[in-house]
C-alpha cells in the first residue's frame, strides 16, 4: 500500500523531484522506510533517480498491468472501479467467477500477466504467454433476460475492435460472434460465461484475451498479435485503459436498453456480413450468405433454398 501511495505522489508531481523528507512526512514513515520502498519499486521496473540535494524523481514506469498503473486517471463509471491484478493465475474467468459468487460488485476486473489454465470457447485452451498479452475478466450484473445475453458478447467485441482501431490504428474486424481479427488473423477472443438459473441472471463474466506484444511463434497457427500486425510494440497499460473506457461507454449504452445502437455499430465492424459462410451449429454444417445480425445478436443466414435461418452461436468458416 505504501508503494502505491509513493507512486501516486510521484505521478501527481509530474517531472519534479520529491525529497525523502517530504515523502516521509506526508506518509508518516521514516526516511529509511521511504528509501526501502523506493528500492522495491526500482526492483519492479520503476526508474527512479535519486539526487543528494533534490530527492527522488520518477523517470519511467514499467508496462505492467498492475492496479495502480491501470487505475491512474482511468475515470470510468463502472468498469474497472476495482481491479484485481495477478502476476499469475489459473484463469481470470475462474477468479472473477469466485469473486462474483461471493458478492463482488459489477464492474470489477480481474487481470493477469499469465494464466496457467487460460480457457477458450468450446473447451479449447487459451495460450497466455507471460507479460505479453492482456488476459482479463469483467464482472457484470446486467438486468436482462437470458435471450438478451449475446448482446454482452457483442458490446465486448465492439469495445475491443474499437480500441484496436483507435489506439493501435489497425483495421480490426469482428468475426461473428466474438473473434477479433486483424488482417484475417485472430488477435483476440472473448469467453462470456453466465451464472444463473431458469430466466434469472446472477452475473456474467466477460473474459477477454488479447495478444498484444506476443511473438507469433508463441501463438497458434492462425493467430497473430498487435505487435506482429503493427510491426511495433504497443503499451499494454494504455491499451487496457482505453479498452476499459470503451467497455464502460458501451455498457452504459447497453444498460439504457439501446442494444440496437450497439448492433448497428457492431455490424460496421463485421467481417462476415454479405459473405458466404459455413457454420458448425449443433454438429450440423450449414452454409449460406450472412445477411444480417439481429437485435439479439443472432446471425441471419440466407440459405440456397431462399429461406433465412437464425443462428444463435457457432463456429464460422468463410467460404468466399
Ligand atoms: C476464444 O476461444 O476465442 C475465447 C478466449 C478467451 C480467453 C480469455 S483470457 C481471459 C479470460 N480467462 C480465460 O480463461 N479465458 C478468457
Coordinates of C-alpha atoms and ligand atoms in Angstrom, one line a residue:
X1 CA 0.0 0.0 0.0
X2 CA 2.8 2.3 0.8
X3 CA 4.3 1.7 -2.6
X4 CA 1.0 2.8 -4.2
X5 CA 1.0 5.9 -2.1
X6 CA 4.6 6.8 -3.0
X7 CA 3.8 6.2 -6.7
X8 CA 0.7 8.4 -6.6
X9 CA 2.8 11.1 -5.0
X10 CA 5.3 10.9 -7.8
X11 CA 2.7 10.8 -10.5
X12 CA 1.0 13.9 -9.1
X13 CA 4.4 15.7 -9.0
X14 CA 4.9 15.0 -12.7
X15 CA 8.5 16.0 -13.5
X16 CA 9.5 17.4 -10.1
X17 CA 11.8 15.9 -7.5
X18 CA 10.4 14.8 -4.2
X19 CA 12.6 14.9 -1.2
X20 CA 12.9 12.0 1.2
X21 CA 11.7 14.3 3.9
X22 CA 8.6 15.4 2.1
X23 CA 7.7 11.8 1.4
X24 CA 8.4 10.6 5.0
X25 CA 6.3 13.4 6.5
X26 CA 3.4 13.1 4.1
X27 CA 3.3 9.3 4.6
X28 CA 4.2 9.3 8.2
X29 CA 7.0 6.8 7.9
X30 CA 10.8 7.1 8.4
X31 CA 13.1 8.2 5.7
X32 CA 14.7 4.7 5.8
X33 CA 11.3 3.2 5.1
X34 CA 10.8 5.6 2.1
X35 CA 14.2 4.5 0.8
X36 CA 13.4 0.8 1.2
X37 CA 10.1 1.2 -0.7
X38 CA 11.9 3.2 -3.5
X39 CA 14.3 0.3 -3.8
X40 CA 11.4 -2.2 -4.0
X41 CA 9.8 -0.1 -6.8
X42 CA 13.0 0.0 -8.7
X43 CA 13.2 -3.8 -8.4
X44 CA 9.7 -3.9 -10.0
X45 CA 10.9 -1.8 -13.0
X46 CA 10.2 1.7 -12.0
X47 CA 13.0 4.0 -13.0
X48 CA 13.6 6.4 -10.1
X49 CA 16.6 8.6 -9.8
X50 CA 18.0 10.0 -6.5
X51 CA 19.9 13.2 -6.2
X52 CA 21.5 14.1 -2.8
X53 CA 20.1 17.6 -2.7
X54 CA 16.8 17.3 -4.6
X55 CA 15.5 13.9 -3.6
X56 CA 13.8 11.4 -5.9
X57 CA 12.3 11.7 -9.3
X58 CA 10.2 9.1 -11.3
X59 CA 11.6 8.8 -14.8
X60 CA 9.6 5.9 -16.2
X61 CA 7.1 3.3 -15.3
X62 CA 7.1 -0.4 -16.4
X63 CA 4.4 -1.7 -18.8
X64 CA 2.9 -3.9 -16.1
X65 CA -0.8 -4.5 -15.8
X66 CA -1.0 -3.6 -12.1
X67 CA -3.9 -2.0 -10.3
X68 CA -2.1 1.3 -9.7
X69 CA -1.0 1.7 -13.3
X70 CA -4.4 0.8 -14.7
X71 CA -6.4 3.0 -12.3
X72 CA -4.3 6.1 -12.9
X73 CA -6.6 8.7 -14.5
X74 CA -8.8 5.9 -15.7
X75 CA -12.0 7.8 -15.0
X76 CA -14.6 5.2 -15.8
X77 CA -18.0 4.9 -14.1
X78 CA -18.5 1.2 -13.6
X79 CA -15.9 -0.9 -15.4
X80 CA -12.6 -1.0 -13.5
X81 CA -14.0 0.5 -10.3
X82 CA -12.0 -2.2 -8.7
X83 CA -9.1 -4.0 -10.3
X84 CA -7.6 -7.3 -9.1
X85 CA -4.2 -7.8 -10.7
X86 CA -2.2 -11.0 -10.6
X87 CA 1.3 -11.9 -11.8
X88 CA -0.1 -15.4 -12.4
X89 CA -3.4 -17.2 -12.0
X90 CA -5.1 -20.3 -13.5
X91 CA -7.9 -18.5 -15.4
X92 CA -9.1 -14.9 -14.7
X93 CA -12.6 -16.1 -15.6
X94 CA -12.5 -18.5 -12.7
X95 CA -11.2 -16.0 -10.3
X96 CA -13.8 -13.5 -11.4
X97 CA -16.5 -16.2 -11.1
X98 CA -15.5 -16.9 -7.5
X99 CA -15.4 -13.2 -6.6
X100 CA -18.8 -12.6 -8.1
X101 CA -20.3 -15.7 -6.4
X102 CA -19.1 -14.1 -3.1
X103 CA -21.0 -10.9 -3.9
X104 CA -18.4 -8.8 -5.7
X105 CA -19.9 -5.7 -7.3
X106 CA -20.3 -5.3 -11.0
X107 CA -17.5 -3.6 -12.9
X108 CA -14.7 -5.3 -11.0
X109 CA -11.9 -6.5 -13.3
X110 CA -9.5 -9.4 -12.8
X111 CA -6.4 -9.2 -14.9
X112 CA -3.3 -11.4 -15.0
X113 CA 0.2 -11.3 -16.6
X114 CA 0.0 -15.1 -17.2
X115 CA -2.7 -17.8 -17.0
X116 CA -1.7 -21.4 -16.4
X117 CA -5.2 -22.6 -17.4
X118 CA -6.5 -20.0 -19.8
X119 CA -9.8 -21.2 -21.3
X120 CA -11.2 -20.6 -24.7
X121 CA -14.6 -21.3 -26.2
X122 CA -15.8 -24.8 -26.9
X123 CA -13.4 -26.3 -24.3
X124 CA -10.3 -25.0 -26.0
X125 CA -7.2 -23.7 -24.4
X126 CA -6.2 -20.0 -24.4
X127 CA -2.4 -19.6 -24.8
X128 CA -1.4 -16.9 -22.3
X129 CA 2.3 -16.0 -22.6
X130 CA 3.6 -14.1 -19.6
X131 CA 3.8 -10.3 -19.8
X132 CA 2.9 -10.2 -23.5
X133 CA -0.9 -10.1 -23.8
X134 CA -3.8 -8.9 -21.7
X135 CA -5.9 -11.6 -20.0
X136 CA -8.9 -10.0 -18.2
X137 CA -12.3 -10.8 -17.0
X138 CA -15.1 -8.3 -16.1
X139 CA -17.9 -9.0 -13.7
X140 CA -21.2 -7.7 -14.9
X141 CA -24.7 -7.9 -13.3
X142 CA -26.9 -6.8 -16.2
X143 CA -30.7 -6.7 -15.7
X144 CA -31.6 -8.7 -18.8
X145 CA -33.3 -11.8 -19.9
X146 CA -31.3 -14.9 -20.9
X147 CA -32.1 -14.4 -24.6
X148 CA -30.5 -10.9 -24.4
X149 CA -27.2 -12.3 -23.2
X150 CA -25.5 -12.3 -26.6
X151 CA -25.6 -8.6 -26.6
X152 CA -23.0 -8.7 -23.8
X153 CA -20.7 -10.5 -26.2
X154 CA -21.5 -8.0 -28.9
X155 CA -20.7 -4.9 -26.9
X156 CA -17.5 -6.6 -25.5
X157 CA -16.3 -7.5 -29.1
X158 CA -17.2 -4.0 -30.3
X159 CA -15.2 -2.4 -27.5
X160 CA -12.1 -4.4 -28.3
X161 CA -12.4 -3.8 -32.1
X162 CA -12.9 -0.1 -31.5
X163 CA -9.9 0.1 -29.1
X164 CA -7.6 -1.6 -31.7
X165 CA -8.7 0.8 -34.3
X166 CA -8.5 3.9 -32.2
X167 CA -5.4 3.1 -30.1
X168 CA -3.3 1.0 -32.4
X169 CA -4.7 2.2 -35.8
X170 CA -5.1 -1.3 -37.2
X171 CA -8.0 -2.5 -39.3
X172 CA -9.8 -4.6 -36.7
X173 CA -12.9 -6.6 -37.7
X174 CA -15.2 -8.9 -35.7
X175 CA -15.8 -12.4 -36.9
X176 CA -19.2 -13.2 -35.5
X177 CA -19.9 -13.6 -32.8
X178 CA -16.7 -12.6 -30.9
X179 CA -13.3 -13.2 -32.5
X180 CA -11.4 -10.1 -33.3
X181 CA -9.3 -10.3 -36.5
X182 CA -6.6 -8.1 -37.9
X183 CA -5.6 -8.9 -41.5
X184 CA -7.7 -12.0 -41.2
X185 CA -5.8 -13.3 -38.2
X186 CA -7.2 -13.7 -34.7
X187 CA -5.8 -11.3 -32.2
X188 CA -8.4 -11.5 -29.5
X189 CA -11.0 -14.0 -28.2
X190 CA -13.9 -13.5 -25.9
X191 CA -15.4 -16.0 -23.5
X192 CA -18.7 -14.9 -21.9
X193 CA -19.8 -17.1 -19.1
X194 CA -23.0 -16.9 -17.1
X195 CA -24.2 -17.8 -13.6
X196 CA -28.0 -18.0 -13.3
X197 CA -31.0 -20.2 -13.2
X198 CA -34.1 -20.5 -15.4
X199 CA -34.6 -17.0 -16.7
X200 CA -32.7 -15.2 -14.0
X201 CA -29.1 -14.0 -14.5
X202 CA -27.0 -13.7 -11.3
X203 CA -23.9 -12.4 -13.0
X204 CA -22.0 -12.6 -16.3
X205 CA -18.2 -12.9 -16.7
X206 CA -16.9 -11.3 -19.9
X207 CA -13.4 -12.8 -20.4
X208 CA -11.1 -11.2 -22.9
X209 CA -7.8 -12.4 -24.2
X210 CA -5.8 -10.1 -26.4
X211 CA -2.4 -10.9 -28.0
X212 CA -0.6 -7.6 -27.7
X213 CA 3.2 -7.9 -27.7
X214 CA 3.2 -11.6 -28.3
X215 CA 5.6 -13.1 -30.9
X216 CA 3.7 -15.1 -33.5
X217 CA 5.9 -18.2 -32.8
X218 CA 4.3 -18.4 -29.4
X219 CA 0.7 -18.4 -30.8
X220 CA -1.5 -21.0 -32.6
X221 CA -1.1 -21.1 -36.4
X222 CA -3.9 -18.9 -37.4
X223 CA -3.5 -16.3 -34.6
X224 CA -1.5 -13.1 -34.5
X225 CA -0.8 -10.2 -32.2
X226 CA -1.0 -6.4 -32.4
X227 CA 2.9 -6.3 -32.3
X228 CA 3.1 -8.7 -35.3
X229 CA 0.5 -6.8 -37.4
X230 CA 1.7 -3.3 -36.5
X231 CA 5.4 -4.0 -36.5
X232 CA 5.9 -2.2 -33.2
X233 CA 5.3 -2.7 -29.5
X234 CA 2.1 -1.4 -28.0
X235 CA 1.8 -0.1 -24.4
X236 CA -0.3 -2.8 -22.7
X237 CA -1.2 -0.5 -19.9
X238 CA -2.5 2.3 -22.2
X239 CA -4.3 -0.3 -24.4
X240 CA -6.1 -1.9 -21.5
X241 CA -7.1 1.5 -20.1
X242 CA -8.6 2.5 -23.5
X243 CA -10.4 -0.8 -23.6
X244 CA -11.8 -0.3 -20.1
X245 CA -13.1 3.1 -21.1
X246 CA -14.7 1.7 -24.3
X247 CA -16.3 -1.1 -22.3
X248 CA -17.6 1.4 -19.8
X249 CA -19.1 3.5 -22.5
X250 CA -20.8 0.6 -24.4
X251 CA -22.0 -0.9 -21.1
X252 CA -23.9 2.3 -20.3
X253 CA -25.5 2.3 -23.8
X254 CA -26.4 -1.4 -23.3
X255 CA -27.9 -0.7 -19.8
X256 CA -30.1 2.0 -21.3
X257 CA -31.6 -0.7 -23.4
X258 CA -30.1 0.7 -26.6
X259 CA -29.0 -2.7 -27.9
X260 CA -29.9 -1.7 -31.5
X261 CA -27.3 1.1 -31.3
X262 CA -24.7 -1.4 -30.3
X263 CA -25.7 -3.9 -33.1
X264 CA -25.7 -1.1 -35.7
X265 CA -22.0 -0.2 -34.7
X266 CA -21.1 -3.9 -34.4
X267 CA -22.3 -4.5 -38.0
X268 CA -19.9 -1.9 -39.4
X269 CA -17.0 -4.0 -37.9
X270 CA -18.3 -7.3 -39.1
X271 CA -16.1 -9.4 -41.3
X272 CA -18.9 -11.9 -42.1
X273 CA -21.8 -9.8 -43.4
X274 CA -22.6 -10.3 -47.1
X275 CA -20.1 -13.2 -47.2
X276 CA -20.8 -16.9 -48.0
X277 CA -20.1 -18.8 -44.8
X278 CA -20.3 -22.2 -43.3
X279 CA -21.3 -22.7 -39.7
X280 CA -20.9 -25.6 -37.4
X281 CA -24.2 -25.3 -35.5
X282 CA -25.0 -28.1 -33.0
X283 CA -22.9 -30.5 -35.0
X284 CA -24.7 -29.6 -38.2
X285 CA -22.9 -27.9 -41.0
X286 CA -24.9 -25.1 -42.5
X287 CA -23.9 -22.8 -45.3
X288 CA -25.3 -19.7 -46.7
X289 CA -24.9 -16.0 -47.1
X290 CA -24.6 -14.0 -43.9
X291 CA -27.2 -11.3 -44.5
X292 CA -27.8 -9.7 -41.1
X293 CA -27.2 -9.7 -37.3
X294 CA -30.4 -9.1 -35.4
X295 CA -31.0 -7.2 -32.2
X296 CA -30.4 -10.3 -30.1
X297 CA -27.1 -10.9 -31.7
X298 CA -28.2 -13.8 -33.9
X299 CA -26.7 -14.2 -37.3
X300 CA -29.2 -14.4 -40.2
X301 CA -28.2 -16.8 -42.9
X302 CA -29.8 -16.9 -46.4
X303 CA -29.8 -20.5 -47.5
X304 CA -29.7 -21.7 -51.1
X305 CA -33.4 -22.5 -50.7
X306 CA -34.1 -18.8 -50.3
X307 CA -35.2 -19.3 -46.7
X308 CA -33.4 -17.5 -43.8
X309 CA -32.1 -19.3 -40.8
X310 CA -31.4 -17.7 -37.5
X311 CA -28.1 -18.9 -35.9
X312 CA -27.5 -18.2 -32.2
X313 CA -24.0 -19.5 -31.8
X314 CA -21.4 -21.4 -33.7
X315 CA -18.0 -21.5 -35.4
X316 CA -17.8 -19.8 -38.7
X317 CA -15.7 -20.6 -41.7
X318 CA -15.6 -18.1 -44.6
X319 CA -16.3 -19.8 -47.9
X320 CA -15.5 -16.9 -50.3
Ligands
LIG1 C1 -11.9 -17.9 -27.5 O1 -11.9 -19.1 -27.5 O2 -11.7 -17.3 -28.5 C2 -12.1 -17.2 -26.2 C3 -10.8 -16.9 -25.5 C4 -11.0 -16.2 -24.2 C5 -9.7 -16.0 -23.4 C6 -9.8 -15.1 -22.2 S1 -8.3 -14.7 -21.5 C7 -9.1 -14.1 -20.1 C8 -10.2 -15.0 -19.8 N1 -9.8 -16.1 -18.9 C9 -9.9 -17.2 -19.5 O3 -9.5 -18.3 -19.0 N2 -10.4 -17.1 -20.8 C10 -10.7 -15.7 -21.0

